[in-house]
MMTF fields as JSON, N, C-alpha, C and O atoms, coordinates in Angstrom:
{
  "mmtfVersion": "1.0.0",
  "mmtfProducer": "UNKNOWN",
  "numBonds": 395,
  "numAtoms": 396,
  "numGroups": 99,
  "numChains": 1,
  "numModels": 1,
  "chainsPerModel": [1],
  "groupsPerChain": [99],
  "chainIdList": ["A"],
  "bondAtomList": [4, 2, 8, 6, 12, 10, 16, 14, 20, 18, 24, 22, 28, 26, 32, 30, 36, 34, 40, 38, 44, 42, 48, 46, 52, 50, 56, 54, 60, 58, 64, 62, 68, 66, 72, 70, 76, 74, 80, 78, 84, 82, 88, 86, 92, 90, 96, 94, 100, 98, 104, 102, 108, 106, 112, 110, 116, 114, 120, 118, 124, 122, 128, 126, 132, 130, 136, 134, 140, 138, 144, 142, 148, 146, 152, 150, 156, 154, 160, 158, 164, 162, 168, 166, 172, 170, 176, 174, 180, 178, 184, 182, 188, 186, 192, 190, 196, 194, 200, 198, 204, 202, 208, 206, 212, 210, 216, 214, 220, 218, 224, 222, 228, 226, 232, 230, 236, 234, 240, 238, 244, 242, 248, 246, 252, 250, 256, 254, 260, 258, 264, 262, 268, 266, 272, 270, 276, 274, 280, 278, 284, 282, 288, 286, 292, 290, 296, 294, 300, 298, 304, 302, 308, 306, 312, 310, 316, 314, 320, 318, 324, 322, 328, 326, 332, 330, 336, 334, 340, 338, 344, 342, 348, 346, 352, 350, 356, 354, 360, 358, 364, 362, 368, 366, 372, 370, 376, 374, 380, 378, 384, 382, 388, 386, 392, 390],
  "bondOrderList": [1, 1, 1, 1, 1, 1, 1, 1, 1, 1, 1, 1, 1, 1, 1, 1, 1, 1, 1, 1, 1, 1, 1, 1, 1, 1, 1, 1, 1, 1, 1, 1, 1, 1, 1, 1, 1, 1, 1, 1, 1, 1, 1, 1, 1, 1, 1, 1, 1, 1, 1, 1, 1, 1, 1, 1, 1, 1, 1, 1, 1, 1, 1, 1, 1, 1, 1, 1, 1, 1, 1, 1, 1, 1, 1, 1, 1, 1, 1, 1, 1, 1, 1, 1, 1, 1, 1, 1, 1, 1, 1, 1, 1, 1, 1, 1, 1, 1],
  "groupList": [{"groupName": "MET", "atomNameList": ["N", "CA", "C", "O"], "elementList": ["N", "C", "C", "O"], "formalChargeList": [0, 0, 0, 0], "bondAtomList": [1, 0, 2, 1, 3, 2], "bondOrderList": [1, 1, 2], "singleLetterCode": "M", "chemCompType": "L-PEPTIDE LINKING"}, {"groupName": "ALA", "atomNameList": ["N", "CA", "C", "O"], "elementList": ["N", "C", "C", "O"], "formalChargeList": [0, 0, 0, 0], "bondAtomList": [1, 0, 2, 1, 3, 2], "bondOrderList": [1, 1, 2], "singleLetterCode": "A", "chemCompType": "L-PEPTIDE LINKING"}, {"groupName": "TRP", "atomNameList": ["N", "CA", "C", "O"], "elementList": ["N", "C", "C", "O"], "formalChargeList": [0, 0, 0, 0], "bondAtomList": [1, 0, 2, 1, 3, 2], "bondOrderList": [1, 1, 2], "singleLetterCode": "W", "chemCompType": "L-PEPTIDE LINKING"}, {"groupName": "ARG", "atomNameList": ["N", "CA", "C", "O"], "elementList": ["N", "C", "C", "O"], "formalChargeList": [0, 0, 0, 0], "bondAtomList": [1, 0, 2, 1, 3, 2], "bondOrderList": [1, 1, 2], "singleLetterCode": "R", "chemCompType": "L-PEPTIDE LINKING"}, {"groupName": "GLY", "atomNameList": ["N", "CA", "C", "O"], "elementList": ["N", "C", "C", "O"], "formalChargeList": [0, 0, 0, 0], "bondAtomList": [1, 0, 2, 1, 3, 2], "bondOrderList": [1, 1, 2], "singleLetterCode": "G", "chemCompType": "PEPTIDE LINKING"}, {"groupName": "THR", "atomNameList": ["N", "CA", "C", "O"], "elementList": ["N", "C", "C", "O"], "formalChargeList": [0, 0, 0, 0], "bondAtomList": [1, 0, 2, 1, 3, 2], "bondOrderList": [1, 1, 2], "singleLetterCode": "T", "chemCompType": "L-PEPTIDE LINKING"}, {"groupName": "LEU", "atomNameList": ["N", "CA", "C", "O"], "elementList": ["N", "C", "C", "O"], "formalChargeList": [0, 0, 0, 0], "bondAtomList": [1, 0, 2, 1, 3, 2], "bondOrderList": [1, 1, 2], "singleLetterCode": "L", "chemCompType": "L-PEPTIDE LINKING"}, {"groupName": "SER", "atomNameList": ["N", "CA", "C", "O"], "elementList": ["N", "C", "C", "O"], "formalChargeList": [0, 0, 0, 0], "bondAtomList": [1, 0, 2, 1, 3, 2], "bondOrderList": [1, 1, 2], "singleLetterCode": "S", "chemCompType": "L-PEPTIDE LINKING"}, {"groupName": "VAL", "atomNameList": ["N", "CA", "C", "O"], "elementList": ["N", "C", "C", "O"], "formalChargeList": [0, 0, 0, 0], "bondAtomList": [1, 0, 2, 1, 3, 2], "bondOrderList": [1, 1, 2], "singleLetterCode": "V", "chemCompType": "L-PEPTIDE LINKING"}, {"groupName": "LYS", "atomNameList": ["N", "CA", "C", "O"], "elementList": ["N", "C", "C", "O"], "formalChargeList": [0, 0, 0, 0], "bondAtomList": [1, 0, 2, 1, 3, 2], "bondOrderList": [1, 1, 2], "singleLetterCode": "K", "chemCompType": "L-PEPTIDE LINKING"}, {"groupName": "GLU", "atomNameList": ["N", "CA", "C", "O"], "elementList": ["N", "C", "C", "O"], "formalChargeList": [0, 0, 0, 0], "bondAtomList": [1, 0, 2, 1, 3, 2], "bondOrderList": [1, 1, 2], "singleLetterCode": "E", "chemCompType": "L-PEPTIDE LINKING"}, {"groupName": "ILE", "atomNameList": ["N", "CA", "C", "O"], "elementList": ["N", "C", "C", "O"], "formalChargeList": [0, 0, 0, 0], "bondAtomList": [1, 0, 2, 1, 3, 2], "bondOrderList": [1, 1, 2], "singleLetterCode": "I", "chemCompType": "L-PEPTIDE LINKING"}, {"groupName": "PHE", "atomNameList": ["N", "CA", "C", "O"], "elementList": ["N", "C", "C", "O"], "formalChargeList": [0, 0, 0, 0], "bondAtomList": [1, 0, 2, 1, 3, 2], "bondOrderList": [1, 1, 2], "singleLetterCode": "F", "chemCompType": "L-PEPTIDE LINKING"}, {"groupName": "CYS", "atomNameList": ["N", "CA", "C", "O"], "elementList": ["N", "C", "C", "O"], "formalChargeList": [0, 0, 0, 0], "bondAtomList": [1, 0, 2, 1, 3, 2], "bondOrderList": [1, 1, 2], "singleLetterCode": "C", "chemCompType": "L-PEPTIDE LINKING"}, {"groupName": "GLN", "atomNameList": ["N", "CA", "C", "O"], "elementList": ["N", "C", "C", "O"], "formalChargeList": [0, 0, 0, 0], "bondAtomList": [1, 0, 2, 1, 3, 2], "bondOrderList": [1, 1, 2], "singleLetterCode": "Q", "chemCompType": "L-PEPTIDE LINKING"}, {"groupName": "PRO", "atomNameList": ["N", "CA", "C", "O"], "elementList": ["N", "C", "C", "O"], "formalChargeList": [0, 0, 0, 0], "bondAtomList": [1, 0, 2, 1, 3, 2], "bondOrderList": [1, 1, 2], "singleLetterCode": "P", "chemCompType": "L-PEPTIDE LINKING"}, {"groupName": "ASN", "atomNameList": ["N", "CA", "C", "O"], "elementList": ["N", "C", "C", "O"], "formalChargeList": [0, 0, 0, 0], "bondAtomList": [1, 0, 2, 1, 3, 2], "bondOrderList": [1, 1, 2], "singleLetterCode": "N", "chemCompType": "L-PEPTIDE LINKING"}, {"groupName": "TYR", "atomNameList": ["N", "CA", "C", "O"], "elementList": ["N", "C", "C", "O"], "formalChargeList": [0, 0, 0, 0], "bondAtomList": [1, 0, 2, 1, 3, 2], "bondOrderList": [1, 1, 2], "singleLetterCode": "Y", "chemCompType": "L-PEPTIDE LINKING"}, {"groupName": "ASP", "atomNameList": ["N", "CA", "C", "O"], "elementList": ["N", "C", "C", "O"], "formalChargeList": [0, 0, 0, 0], "bondAtomList": [1, 0, 2, 1, 3, 2], "bondOrderList": [1, 1, 2], "singleLetterCode": "D", "chemCompType": "L-PEPTIDE LINKING"}],
  "groupTypeList": [0, 1, 2, 3, 4, 5, 6, 7, 3, 7, 8, 9, 10, 11, 3, 8, 6, 12, 13, 14, 7, 7, 15, 1, 7, 1, 1, 1, 3, 10, 12, 8, 9, 9, 16, 17, 4, 18, 11, 9, 7, 3, 16, 15, 7, 6, 15, 12, 6, 8, 3, 10, 13, 7, 4, 8, 14, 15, 14, 6, 2, 1, 3, 17, 10, 0, 4, 8, 10, 3, 13, 8, 16, 6, 18, 4, 6, 5, 10, 15, 14, 11, 18, 9, 9, 6, 10, 10, 6, 1, 9, 1, 4, 10, 7, 1, 9, 1, 9],
  "groupIdList": [1, 2, 3, 4, 5, 6, 7, 8, 9, 10, 11, 12, 13, 14, 15, 16, 17, 18, 19, 20, 21, 22, 23, 24, 25, 26, 27, 28, 29, 30, 31, 32, 33, 34, 35, 36, 37, 38, 39, 40, 41, 42, 43, 44, 45, 46, 47, 48, 49, 50, 51, 52, 53, 54, 55, 56, 57, 58, 59, 60, 61, 62, 63, 64, 65, 66, 67, 68, 69, 70, 71, 72, 73, 74, 75, 76, 77, 78, 79, 80, 81, 82, 83, 84, 85, 86, 87, 88, 89, 90, 91, 92, 93, 94, 95, 96, 97, 98, 99],
  "secStructList": [7, 4, 4, 4, 4, 4, 2, 2, 2, 2, 7, 1, 3, 3, 3, 3, 3, 3, 7, 1, 1, 7, 4, 4, 4, 2, 2, 2, 2, 2, 2, 2, 2, 2, 2, 2, 2, 2, 2, 2, 2, 2, 7, 6, 6, 1, 7, 3, 3, 3, 3, 3, 7, 6, 6, 7, 7, 7, 3, 3, 3, 3, 3, 7, 4, 4, 4, 7, 3, 3, 3, 3, 3, 7, 6, 6, 7, 7, 2, 2, 2, 2, 2, 2, 2, 2, 2, 2, 2, 2, 2, 2, 2, 2, 2, 2, 2, 2, 7],
  "xCoordList": [-5.771, -6.251, -6.164, -5.905, -6.379, -6.345, -7.438, -7.298, -8.511, -9.616, -9.17, -9.771, -8.134, -7.668, -7.156, -7.279, -6.589, -6.058, -7.139, -6.873, -8.349, -9.453, -10.486, -11.58, -10.144, -11.074, -11.602, -12.787, -10.743, -11.168, -12.114, -12.733, -12.233, -13.183, -14.611, -15.567, -14.752, -16.099, -16.536, -17.732, -15.58, -15.881, -15.293, -14.164, -16.05, -15.584, -14.918, -14.133, -15.226, -14.641, -14.805, -15.813, -13.817, -13.873, -13.687, -12.814, -14.526, -14.383, -14.391, -15.227, -13.459, -13.418, -13.586, -12.823, -14.582, -14.834, -14.551, -14.959, -13.851, -13.601, -13.21, -12.851, -13.29, -12.866, -11.369, -10.877, -10.652, -9.205, -8.798, -7.679, -9.694, -9.283, -10.178, -9.769, -11.364, -12.271, -11.842, -11.339, -12.046, -11.726, -12.543, -12.067, -13.758, -14.616, -14.022, -14.301, -13.2, -12.594, -11.182, -10.551, -10.678, -9.295, -9.022, -7.983, -9.93, -9.714, -9.759, -9.019, -10.609, -10.678, -9.381, -8.869, -8.855, -7.571, -6.466, -5.627, -6.464, -5.451, -5.592, -4.589, -6.825, -7.059, -6.454, -5.762, -6.715, -6.17, -4.643, -3.973, -4.109, -2.654, -1.989, -0.951, -2.567, -1.977, -2.278, -1.477, -3.417, -3.884, -3.941, -4.026, -3.896, -4.019, -2.96, -3.294, -1.727, -0.633, -0.8, -0.59, -1.174, -1.351, -2.511, -2.389, -3.629, -4.8, -4.502, -4.861, -3.848, -3.529, -2.484, -2.56, -1.523, -0.511, -1.12, -0.672, -2.13, -2.799, -3.875, -4.239, -4.382, -5.459, -5.143, -5.831, -4.114, -3.671, -4.71, -4.657, -5.645, -6.639, -7.917, -8.808, -8.01, -9.196, -9.139, -8.195, -10.132, -10.158, -10.385, -11.387, -9.458, -9.543, -9.463, -8.381, -10.63, -10.72, -10.784, -11.523, -10.01, -9.99, -10.525, -9.961, -11.605, -12.257, -12.255, -12.815, -11.619, -11.591, -12.539, -12.54, -13.33, -14.28, -14.5, -14.81, -14.344, -14.487, -15.875, -16.888, -15.91, -17.154, -17.937, -18.975, -17.486, -18.236, -18.054, -16.999, -19.082, -18.986, -18.189, -18.361, -17.325, -16.533, -17.416, -18.289, -17.174, -17.973, -17.081, -16.043, -17.505, -16.849, -17.892, -18.945, -17.599, -18.511, -17.885, -16.68, -18.707, -18.281, -19.26, -20.475, -18.713, -19.558, -19.347, -18.219, -20.459, -20.453, -20.882, -20.992, -21.119, -21.625, -22.918, -23.665, -23.165, -24.414, -24.641, -25.783, -23.592, -23.713, -24.297, -24.565, -24.504, -25.045, -23.984, -22.816, -24.393, -23.471, -23.998, -25.203, -23.051, -23.383, -22.472, -21.306, -23.022, -22.276, -22.279, -23.269, -21.164, -21.047, -20.566, -19.579, -21.263, -20.843, -19.701, -19.816, -18.601, -17.416, -17.259, -16.28, -18.199, -18.115, -18.062, -18.94, -17.041, -16.903, -16.204, -15.989, -15.837, -15.151, -13.645, -13.122, -12.957, -11.5, -10.961, -11.717, -9.672, -9.054, -9.258, -9.595, -9.07, -9.35, -10.826, -11.137, -11.724, -13.154, -13.487, -14.343, -12.821, -13.021, -12.534, -13.179, -11.406, -10.888, -11.909, -12.126, -12.529, -13.554, -14.775, -15.355, -15.157, -16.294, -15.981, -16.854, -14.744, -14.363, -14.42, -14.865, -13.976, -14.063, -15.521, -15.834, -16.405, -17.831, -18.414, -19.21, -18.015, -18.489, -17.971, -18.692, -16.737, -16.177, -16.924, -17.218, -17.23, -17.966, -19.391, -19.948, -19.976, -21.324, -21.286, -22.228, -20.213, -20.069, -19.889, -20.4, -19.16, -18.982, -20.304, -20.615, -21.087, -22.354, -23.359, -24.182, -23.301, -24.188, -23.841, -24.728, -22.551, -22.137, -22.576, -22.881, -22.607, -22.954, -24.424, -24.796, -25.252, -26.707, -27.032, -28.197],
  "yCoordList": [8.366, 8.397, 7.033, 6.934, 5.998, 4.639, 4.442, 3.606, 5.192, 5.071, 5.38, 4.888, 6.18, 6.529, 5.316, 5.254, 4.363, 3.165, 2.26, 1.46, 2.375, 1.527, 2.314, 1.818, 3.502, 4.385, 3.748, 3.871, 3.078, 2.511, 1.321, 0.889, 0.792, -0.3, 0.212, -0.506, 1.458, 1.987, 3.036, 3.283, 3.651, 4.712, 4.328, 3.842, 4.544, 4.21, 5.385, 5.189, 6.607, 7.794, 8.978, 9.092, 9.849, 11.102, 12.237, 12.184, 13.272, 14.479, 15.691, 15.809, 16.584, 17.852, 18.951, 19.023, 19.795, 20.921, 22.214, 22.375, 23.135, 24.429, 25.458, 25.122, 26.715, 27.838, 28.05, 27.914, 28.381, 28.563, 29.784, 29.84, 30.763, 32.022, 32.539, 33.447, 31.997, 32.577, 32.227, 31.133, 33.172, 32.913, 31.762, 31.061, 31.558, 30.48, 29.106, 28.143, 29.017, 27.738, 27.542, 26.526, 28.49, 28.415, 27.144, 26.51, 26.765, 25.572, 24.306, 23.359, 24.276, 23.114, 22.981, 21.875, 24.095, 24.064, 23.572, 22.768, 24.046, 23.633, 22.152, 21.452, 21.671, 20.251, 19.382, 18.405, 19.738, 18.961, 19.019, 18.0, 20.201, 20.379, 19.514, 18.905, 19.453, 18.724, 17.227, 16.442, 16.813, 15.441, 14.56, 13.338, 15.146, 14.358, 13.245, 12.085, 13.585, 12.609, 11.449, 10.296, 11.738, 10.693, 9.769, 8.548, 10.346, 9.539, 8.658, 7.481, 9.215, 8.434, 7.355, 6.266, 7.629, 6.608, 5.435, 4.298, 5.702, 4.632, 3.924, 2.787, 4.591, 4.052, 4.334, 5.132, 3.691, 4.043, 3.817, 4.478, 2.905, 2.643, 3.477, 3.41, 4.248, 5.073, 6.356, 7.133, 6.596, 7.873, 9.031, 9.059, 9.97, 11.168, 12.338, 12.735, 12.879, 13.905, 15.294, 15.535, 16.195, 17.585, 18.413, 18.401, 19.126, 19.925, 21.388, 21.756, 22.215, 23.652, 24.334, 24.037, 25.238, 25.961, 27.348, 27.471, 28.348, 29.713, 29.955, 29.708, 30.437, 30.82, 29.708, 29.978, 28.469, 27.349, 27.331, 27.707, 26.895, 26.706, 25.431, 24.45, 25.415, 24.216, 23.053, 23.219, 21.884, 20.7, 19.472, 19.415, 18.499, 17.203, 16.156, 16.083, 15.344, 14.306, 12.945, 12.764, 11.995, 10.596, 9.749, 9.896, 8.857, 7.92, 6.535, 6.103, 5.853, 4.531, 3.473, 3.745, 2.267, 1.172, 1.592, 2.429, 1.008, 1.201, 2.664, 3.057, 3.468, 4.844, 5.825, 6.969, 5.417, 6.311, 7.364, 7.031, 8.625, 9.72, 10.562, 10.729, 11.082, 12.03, 13.231, 13.109, 14.395, 15.65, 16.397, 16.388, 17.035, 17.884, 19.255, 19.357, 20.3, 21.662, 22.017, 21.822, 22.536, 22.839, 24.317, 24.712, 25.127, 26.566, 26.872, 26.457, 27.591, 27.986, 26.974, 27.241, 25.812, 24.799, 25.001, 25.558, 24.546, 24.584, 23.285, 22.341, 23.242, 22.041, 20.809, 19.746, 20.906, 19.733, 19.322, 18.136, 20.281, 19.959, 19.234, 18.349, 19.602, 18.915, 17.475, 16.558, 17.278, 15.92, 15.09, 13.919, 15.691, 15.009, 14.659, 13.583, 15.559, 15.294, 14.116, 13.289, 14.034, 12.9, 11.604, 10.574, 11.654, 10.468, 10.048, 8.858, 11.011, 10.705, 10.077, 9.142, 10.593, 10.011, 8.585, 7.716, 8.34, 6.995, 6.04, 4.907, 6.493, 5.647, 5.398, 4.325, 6.378, 6.184, 5.095, 4.311, 5.041, 3.984, 2.626, 1.634, 2.561, 1.287, 0.781, -0.404, 1.683, 1.269, 0.862, -0.025, 1.491, 1.124, -0.26, -1.008, -0.605, -1.939, -3.017, -4.139, -2.676, -3.648, -4.052, -5.109, -3.234, -3.516, -4.581, -4.939],
  "zCoordList": [8.072, 6.718, 6.049, 4.849, 6.823, 6.274, 5.232, 4.339, 5.337, 4.383, 2.955, 1.999, 2.806, 1.461, 0.694, -0.53, 1.401, 0.755, 0.194, -0.703, 0.708, 0.25, -0.562, -0.828, -0.939, -1.645, -2.935, -3.245, -3.677, -4.96, -4.794, -5.766, -3.591, -3.346, -3.201, -3.493, -2.747, -2.502, -3.521, -3.682, -4.206, -5.162, -6.517, -6.591, -7.575, -8.925, -9.631, -10.559, -9.194, -9.815, -8.871, -8.173, -8.854, -8.093, -9.09, -9.957, -8.953, -9.764, -8.858, -7.962, -9.1, -8.381, -9.429, -10.391, -9.234, -10.132, -9.381, -8.23, -10.038, -9.414, -10.464, -11.593, -10.063, -10.892, -10.674, -9.554, -11.738, -11.647, -10.831, -10.321, -10.7, -10.089, -8.958, -8.233, -8.787, -7.785, -6.362, -6.107, -5.433, -4.027, -3.445, -2.551, -3.936, -3.431, -3.717, -3.003, -4.763, -5.145, -4.603, -4.893, -3.827, -3.35, -2.547, -2.735, -1.663, -0.836, -1.686, -1.42, -2.695, -3.589, -4.384, -4.559, -4.859, -5.573, -4.651, -5.056, -3.429, -2.447, -2.116, -1.977, -1.99, -1.71, -2.812, -2.528, -4.056, -5.179, -5.159, -5.328, -4.954, -4.944, -3.87, -4.129, -2.683, -1.561, -1.565, -1.057, -2.129, -1.929, -3.168, -3.045, -4.351, -5.57, -5.625, -5.867, -5.408, -5.496, -4.533, -4.908, -3.304, -2.298, -2.654, -2.555, -3.066, -3.407, -4.622, -4.633, -5.644, -6.842, -6.55, -7.119, -5.687, -5.386, -4.617, -4.766, -3.8, -3.051, -3.874, -3.573, -4.911, -5.753, -7.225, -7.862, -7.766, -9.122, -10.22, -11.257, -10.014, -11.058, -10.895, -11.742, -9.831, -9.579, -10.399, -10.255, -11.259, -11.979, -10.994, -10.278, -10.968, -10.134, -11.108, -11.539, -11.444, -12.473, -11.865, -10.91, -12.422, -11.988, -13.145, -14.238, -12.904, -13.945, -13.529, -12.496, -14.35, -14.113, -15.096, -16.291, -14.575, -15.42, -14.814, -13.63, -15.6, -15.117, -14.531, -15.186, -13.297, -12.648, -11.987, -11.381, -12.078, -11.49, -9.965, -9.452, -9.261, -7.811, -7.548, -8.272, -6.536, -6.274, -5.815, -4.963, -6.392, -6.098, -6.061, -6.719, -5.283, -5.215, -5.568, -4.935, -6.579, -7.047, -6.807, -6.979, -6.41, -6.291, -7.089, -6.96, -7.92, -8.668, -8.076, -7.839, -7.844, -7.227, -8.246, -9.441, -7.743, -8.565, -9.257, -8.75, -10.403, -11.143, -11.553, -11.794, -11.635, -12.094, -11.113, -11.48, -9.873, -8.84, -8.502, -8.3, -8.442, -8.14, -6.986, -6.801, -6.221, -5.155, -5.288, -5.662, -4.974, -5.097, -3.764, -3.032, -3.469, -2.281, -2.749, -3.477, -2.332, -2.627, -1.682, -0.472, -2.219, -1.415, -1.092, -0.458, -1.514, -1.293, 0.206, 0.962, 0.622, 2.024, 2.903, 4.086, 2.362, 3.163, 3.101, 2.136, 4.133, 4.155, 3.554, 3.326, 3.303, 2.734, 3.63, 3.108, 4.963, 5.812, 5.806, 5.913, 5.684, 5.617, 4.308, 4.29, 3.232, 1.957, 2.067, 1.558, 2.726, 2.947, 3.722, 3.412, 4.718, 5.516, 4.654, 4.805, 3.762, 2.858, 1.94, 1.674, 1.455, 0.613, 1.414, 0.906, 2.645, 3.511, 3.701, 3.654, 3.913, 4.08, 2.811, 2.888, 1.643, 0.384, 0.221, -0.27, 0.628, 0.559, 1.474, 1.092, 2.674, 3.625, 3.146, 3.38, 2.481, 1.918, 0.859, 0.739, 0.095, -0.905, -0.29, -0.81, 0.829, 1.537, 2.08, 1.966, 2.675, 3.259, 2.176, 2.403, 1.019, -0.087, -0.621, -1.033, -0.616, -1.076, -0.107, -0.511, 1.175, 2.217, 2.155, 2.665, 1.546, 1.499, 0.478, 0.309]
}
């Protein structure tokens, strides 16, 4: 998980949206519970926003340079799969910077 240490270089903001009680959002809630502290300790200046809203589908948003945003639907994913999606969003930000 070395990519986590460089997350703030490729991503300007992370947002996780989920429902506080729905089963579809359980993995997203677990991901935040297990990973928020580690990500923030490695990237203290990176905004990592957690948004709870009743009935919303779980989503992971990444904001890059120039206000570009990408979203991943987390419905049906496990906590490790969500971690992988965040890694993919981080790598997408790195490749966009390289262009």
